[in-house]
Amino acid sequence: AQSVTQLGSHVSVSEGALVLLRCNYSSSVPPYLFWYVQYPNQGLQLLLKYTTGATLVKGINGFEAEFKKSETSFHLTKPSAHMSDAAEYFCAVSEGYGGSQGNLIFGKGTKLSVKP
Amino acid sequence: GAVVSQHPSRVICKSGTSVKIECRSLDFQATTMFWYRQFPKQSLMLMATSNEGSKATYEQGVEKDKFLINHASLTLSTLTVTSAHPEDSSFYICSARTGWETQYFGPGTRLLVL
């Protein structure tokens, strides 16, 4: 069975500081990994995804994440936080090809606060 | 990019009534649509998966007769909450997928049952 663990339900950074949101996964097959962002009272927006190939993935809004198989991690980073980055972030895993229907399994989410 | 819409964005209804929520993929054909429920400050819980033209597959613990899902076309799925009660109040989010990789999410529907 697959699972996702997001360390830290709440992360607070200062504007301009590095953003690091942690995600670890477990999967019995090669995973597809995703980061989504949710603003208050809105749905989820895809930030970036890893399927195959390059392990460093760049997404929208300056975010990137690196797939590290040996550490079963897919941490999300951004060099310099903006106030507009304040939101809830969800890491998700789905089975790759050969799996079932590739349903998403979500972590519990990390709320990012950005201080001026 | 792929856009998914939901209607209504929020709805208030009386206990015992039924509420229908629509989910549409606007610029792509979605062979699979998903319905999630999100409780305050929690993650998304998958309720059911629907494939166009076939019956929905419900997750364990989700009542099929309570949450009716119809996926009549490649661009529309509906979720009907039947005989709604206050405990059904929640944020309902749909997503749609083309291919095997990426789900695109709708903006969500806030349901409040009085």
CSV table of C-alpha atoms in Angstrom, one decimal:
chain,number,residue,atom,x,y,z
A,1,ALA,CA,0.0,0.0,0.0
A,2,GLN,CA,1.1,3.5,-0.7
A,3,SER,CA,1.3,6.3,1.7
A,4,VAL,CA,2.6,9.9,2.0
A,5,THR,CA,4.0,11.6,5.1
A,6,GLN,CA,4.3,15.3,5.2
A,7,LEU,CA,6.5,16.4,8.1
A,8,GLY,CA,5.2,19.5,9.8
A,9,SER,CA,1.6,20.5,9.6
A,10,HIS,CA,2.6,24.1,9.7
A,11,VAL,CA,5.7,25.9,8.4
A,12,SER,CA,6.3,29.6,8.9
A,13,VAL,CA,9.0,31.5,7.0
A,14,SER,CA,9.9,35.1,6.5
A,15,GLU,CA,9.4,36.8,3.2
A,16,GLY,CA,12.5,36.2,1.1
A,17,ALA,CA,13.6,33.1,3.1
A,18,LEU,CA,14.0,29.6,1.7
A,19,VAL,CA,10.9,27.5,1.7
A,20,LEU,CA,11.3,23.8,2.4
A,21,LEU,CA,8.3,21.5,2.7
A,22,ARG,CA,9.1,17.9,3.4
A,23,CYS,CA,7.4,14.8,1.8
A,24,ASN,CA,8.3,11.2,2.2
A,25,TYR,CA,6.4,8.4,0.5
A,26,SER,CA,6.2,4.6,0.5
A,27,SER,CA,5.3,2.7,-2.6
A,28,SER,CA,5.8,-0.8,-3.8
A,29,VAL,CA,6.0,0.3,-7.5
A,30,PRO,CA,7.8,3.2,-9.1
A,31,PRO,CA,5.8,6.2,-8.0
A,32,TYR,CA,4.5,9.2,-9.7
A,33,LEU,CA,4.8,12.1,-7.3
A,34,PHE,CA,2.9,15.4,-7.2
A,35,TRP,CA,2.7,18.7,-5.2
A,36,TYR,CA,-0.5,20.6,-5.2
A,37,VAL,CA,-1.3,24.0,-3.6
A,38,GLN,CA,-4.6,25.0,-2.2
A,39,TYR,CA,-5.6,28.5,-1.4
A,40,PRO,CA,-8.5,29.1,1.0
A,41,ASN,CA,-11.9,27.9,-0.2
A,42,GLN,CA,-10.4,26.8,-3.5
A,43,GLY,CA,-9.6,23.5,-5.2
A,44,LEU,CA,-6.1,22.2,-5.8
A,45,GLN,CA,-3.7,23.5,-8.3
A,46,LEU,CA,-0.9,21.4,-9.6
A,47,LEU,CA,2.5,22.9,-8.8
A,48,LEU,CA,4.7,20.1,-10.3
A,49,LYS,CA,5.0,16.4,-10.8
A,50,TYR,CA,7.6,13.7,-11.2
A,51,THR,CA,6.9,10.7,-13.4
A,52,THR,CA,10.1,9.6,-15.0
A,53,GLY,CA,13.4,11.0,-16.2
A,54,ALA,CA,15.1,14.0,-14.5
A,55,THR,CA,14.8,13.8,-10.8
A,56,LEU,CA,14.8,17.6,-10.2
A,57,VAL,CA,11.5,18.9,-11.3
A,58,LYS,CA,10.7,22.5,-11.8
A,59,GLY,CA,7.1,23.8,-11.4
A,60,ILE,CA,5.1,27.0,-11.4
A,61,ASN,CA,5.7,30.0,-9.2
A,62,GLY,CA,9.4,29.2,-8.7
A,63,PHE,CA,8.9,26.0,-6.9
A,64,GLU,CA,10.9,22.8,-7.5
A,65,ALA,CA,11.2,19.4,-6.0
A,66,GLU,CA,13.7,16.6,-6.2
A,67,PHE,CA,12.9,12.9,-6.3
A,68,LYS,CA,15.3,10.9,-4.1
A,69,LYS,CA,14.6,7.3,-4.4
A,70,SER,CA,17.2,6.3,-1.8
A,71,GLU,CA,15.5,8.5,0.7
A,72,THR,CA,12.0,8.0,-0.6
A,73,SER,CA,11.6,11.7,-0.5
A,74,PHE,CA,10.1,14.4,-2.7
A,75,HIS,CA,10.7,17.7,-0.8
A,76,LEU,CA,9.4,20.9,-2.2
A,77,THR,CA,11.6,24.0,-2.2
A,78,LYS,CA,11.6,27.6,-3.3
A,79,PRO,CA,14.6,29.9,-2.8
A,80,SER,CA,12.7,33.0,-1.8
A,81,ALA,CA,9.3,33.1,-0.3
A,82,HIS,CA,6.6,35.6,-1.3
A,83,MET,CA,3.6,36.6,0.7
A,84,SER,CA,1.5,35.1,-2.1
A,85,ASP,CA,2.9,31.7,-1.4
A,86,ALA,CA,0.9,31.4,1.9
A,87,ALA,CA,-1.4,28.4,1.3
A,88,GLU,CA,-1.8,24.8,2.1
A,89,TYR,CA,0.5,22.4,0.2
A,90,PHE,CA,-0.3,18.7,-0.4
A,91,CYS,CA,2.1,16.0,-1.5
A,92,ALA,CA,0.6,13.1,-3.3
A,93,VAL,CA,1.7,9.8,-4.8
A,94,SER,CA,0.1,7.6,-7.4
A,95,GLU,CA,1.2,4.3,-8.9
A,96,GLY,CA,3.0,4.5,-12.1
A,97,TYR,CA,2.4,2.4,-15.2
A,98,GLY,CA,1.4,-1.1,-14.4
A,99,GLY,CA,-0.4,-0.2,-11.3
A,100,SER,CA,-4.1,0.1,-10.8
A,101,GLN,CA,-5.9,3.3,-11.9
A,102,GLY,CA,-3.2,5.6,-10.6
A,103,ASN,CA,-5.4,7.1,-7.9
A,104,LEU,CA,-3.8,9.8,-5.8
A,105,ILE,CA,-2.9,9.3,-2.2
A,106,PHE,CA,-2.5,12.6,-0.4
A,107,GLY,CA,-0.5,13.6,2.6
A,108,LYS,CA,-2.2,15.5,5.4
A,109,GLY,CA,-1.0,18.8,4.0
A,110,THR,CA,1.4,21.5,5.3
A,111,LYS,CA,0.2,25.0,5.9
A,112,LEU,CA,2.8,27.6,4.8
A,113,SER,CA,2.7,31.0,6.5
A,114,VAL,CA,4.9,33.8,5.2
A,115,LYS,CA,5.8,36.6,7.6
A,116,PRO,CA,6.5,40.1,6.2
B,1,GLY,CA,-4.2,24.2,-19.6
B,2,ALA,CA,-6.7,21.7,-18.4
B,3,VAL,CA,-9.7,23.4,-16.6
B,4,VAL,CA,-12.2,21.8,-14.4
B,5,SER,CA,-15.3,23.7,-13.2
B,6,GLN,CA,-17.8,22.9,-10.4
B,7,HIS,CA,-21.2,24.2,-9.9
B,8,PRO,CA,-22.4,25.5,-7.5
B,9,SER,CA,-19.5,26.9,-5.6
B,10,ARG,CA,-21.5,26.9,-2.4
B,11,VAL,CA,-24.9,25.7,-1.5
B,12,ILE,CA,-27.0,25.9,1.7
B,13,CYS,CA,-29.9,23.4,2.0
B,14,LYS,CA,-32.3,22.1,4.6
B,15,SER,CA,-31.9,18.8,6.2
B,16,GLY,CA,-33.6,16.0,4.3
B,17,THR,CA,-33.3,17.6,0.9
B,18,SER,CA,-31.0,16.5,-2.0
B,19,VAL,CA,-28.3,18.5,-3.5
B,20,LYS,CA,-26.6,18.0,-6.9
B,21,ILE,CA,-23.1,19.1,-7.7
B,22,GLU,CA,-21.8,19.3,-11.2
B,23,CYS,CA,-18.2,18.8,-12.3
B,24,ARG,CA,-17.2,19.6,-15.8
B,25,SER,CA,-13.9,19.3,-17.8
B,26,LEU,CA,-14.0,22.4,-20.0
B,27,ASP,CA,-11.2,21.9,-22.5
B,28,PHE,CA,-10.5,18.2,-22.4
B,29,GLN,CA,-12.3,14.8,-22.4
B,30,ALA,CA,-12.1,13.1,-19.0
B,31,THR,CA,-12.5,9.4,-19.1
B,32,THR,CA,-12.1,9.3,-15.3
B,33,MET,CA,-13.5,11.7,-12.7
B,34,PHE,CA,-12.9,11.6,-9.0
B,35,TRP,CA,-14.9,13.0,-6.1
B,36,TYR,CA,-13.2,14.0,-2.9
B,37,ARG,CA,-14.4,15.3,0.4
B,38,GLN,CA,-12.4,17.6,2.6
B,39,PHE,CA,-13.0,18.3,6.2
B,40,PRO,CA,-11.8,21.5,7.8
B,41,LYS,CA,-8.0,21.6,8.0
B,42,GLN,CA,-7.7,18.1,6.8
B,43,SER,CA,-6.5,16.4,3.6
B,44,LEU,CA,-8.7,15.2,0.8
B,45,MET,CA,-10.5,11.9,1.2
B,46,LEU,CA,-11.4,10.1,-2.0
B,47,MET,CA,-15.0,9.2,-2.1
B,48,ALA,CA,-15.4,7.5,-5.5
B,49,THR,CA,-14.0,7.1,-8.9
B,50,SER,CA,-16.2,7.3,-11.9
B,51,ASN,CA,-15.5,6.2,-15.5
B,52,GLU,CA,-17.6,7.5,-18.3
B,53,GLY,CA,-20.5,5.2,-19.1
B,54,SER,CA,-20.0,2.9,-16.2
B,55,LYS,CA,-20.9,2.7,-12.5
B,56,ALA,CA,-18.8,4.6,-10.0
B,57,THR,CA,-16.4,2.7,-7.7
B,58,TYR,CA,-16.8,3.8,-4.1
B,59,GLU,CA,-14.2,3.8,-1.4
B,60,GLN,CA,-14.7,1.8,1.7
B,61,GLY,CA,-17.1,3.5,4.1
B,62,VAL,CA,-18.8,5.7,1.5
B,63,GLU,CA,-22.5,5.1,1.1
B,64,LYS,CA,-23.5,4.5,-2.5
B,65,ASP,CA,-27.1,5.3,-1.9
B,66,LYS,CA,-26.2,8.5,-0.1
B,67,PHE,CA,-23.8,9.8,-2.6
B,68,LEU,CA,-25.0,9.2,-6.1
B,69,ILE,CA,-22.5,9.7,-8.9
B,70,ASN,CA,-23.3,9.9,-12.5
B,71,HIS,CA,-20.7,10.2,-15.3
B,72,ALA,CA,-22.9,10.5,-18.3
B,73,SER,CA,-20.4,12.1,-20.7
B,74,LEU,CA,-16.7,12.7,-21.2
B,75,THR,CA,-17.0,16.2,-19.8
B,76,LEU,CA,-19.6,15.9,-17.0
B,77,SER,CA,-19.9,14.1,-13.7
B,78,THR,CA,-22.5,14.8,-11.0
B,79,LEU,CA,-22.6,14.0,-7.3
B,80,THR,CA,-26.0,14.0,-5.7
B,81,VAL,CA,-26.1,14.1,-1.9
B,82,THR,CA,-29.4,12.5,-1.1
B,83,SER,CA,-31.4,13.3,2.0
B,84,ALA,CA,-28.6,15.5,3.3
B,85,HIS,CA,-28.0,15.9,7.0
B,86,PRO,CA,-25.8,18.4,8.9
B,87,GLU,CA,-23.0,15.8,9.1
B,88,ASP,CA,-22.8,15.9,5.3
B,89,SER,CA,-21.7,19.5,5.4
B,90,SER,CA,-18.2,19.7,3.9
B,91,PHE,CA,-16.1,20.8,1.0
B,92,TYR,CA,-16.6,18.6,-2.0
B,93,ILE,CA,-13.9,18.7,-4.7
B,94,CYS,CA,-13.9,16.9,-8.0
B,95,SER,CA,-11.0,16.1,-10.3
B,96,ALA,CA,-10.7,14.9,-13.8
B,97,ARG,CA,-8.0,12.9,-15.5
B,98,THR,CA,-6.9,12.4,-19.0
B,99,GLY,CA,-4.4,9.7,-19.4
B,100,TRP,CA,-2.8,8.0,-16.5
B,101,GLU,CA,-0.9,10.8,-14.8
B,102,THR,CA,-2.3,14.1,-13.8
B,103,GLN,CA,-5.6,14.9,-12.1
B,104,TYR,CA,-6.9,18.4,-12.6
B,105,PHE,CA,-9.0,19.7,-9.8
B,106,GLY,CA,-12.2,21.8,-9.7
B,107,PRO,CA,-12.5,24.8,-7.4
B,108,GLY,CA,-14.7,22.9,-4.9
B,109,THR,CA,-18.2,23.2,-3.6
B,110,ARG,CA,-19.0,24.2,-0.1
B,111,LEU,CA,-22.1,22.4,1.2
B,112,LEU,CA,-23.8,23.5,4.4
B,113,VAL,CA,-26.8,21.5,5.6
B,114,LEU,CA,-29.0,23.2,8.1
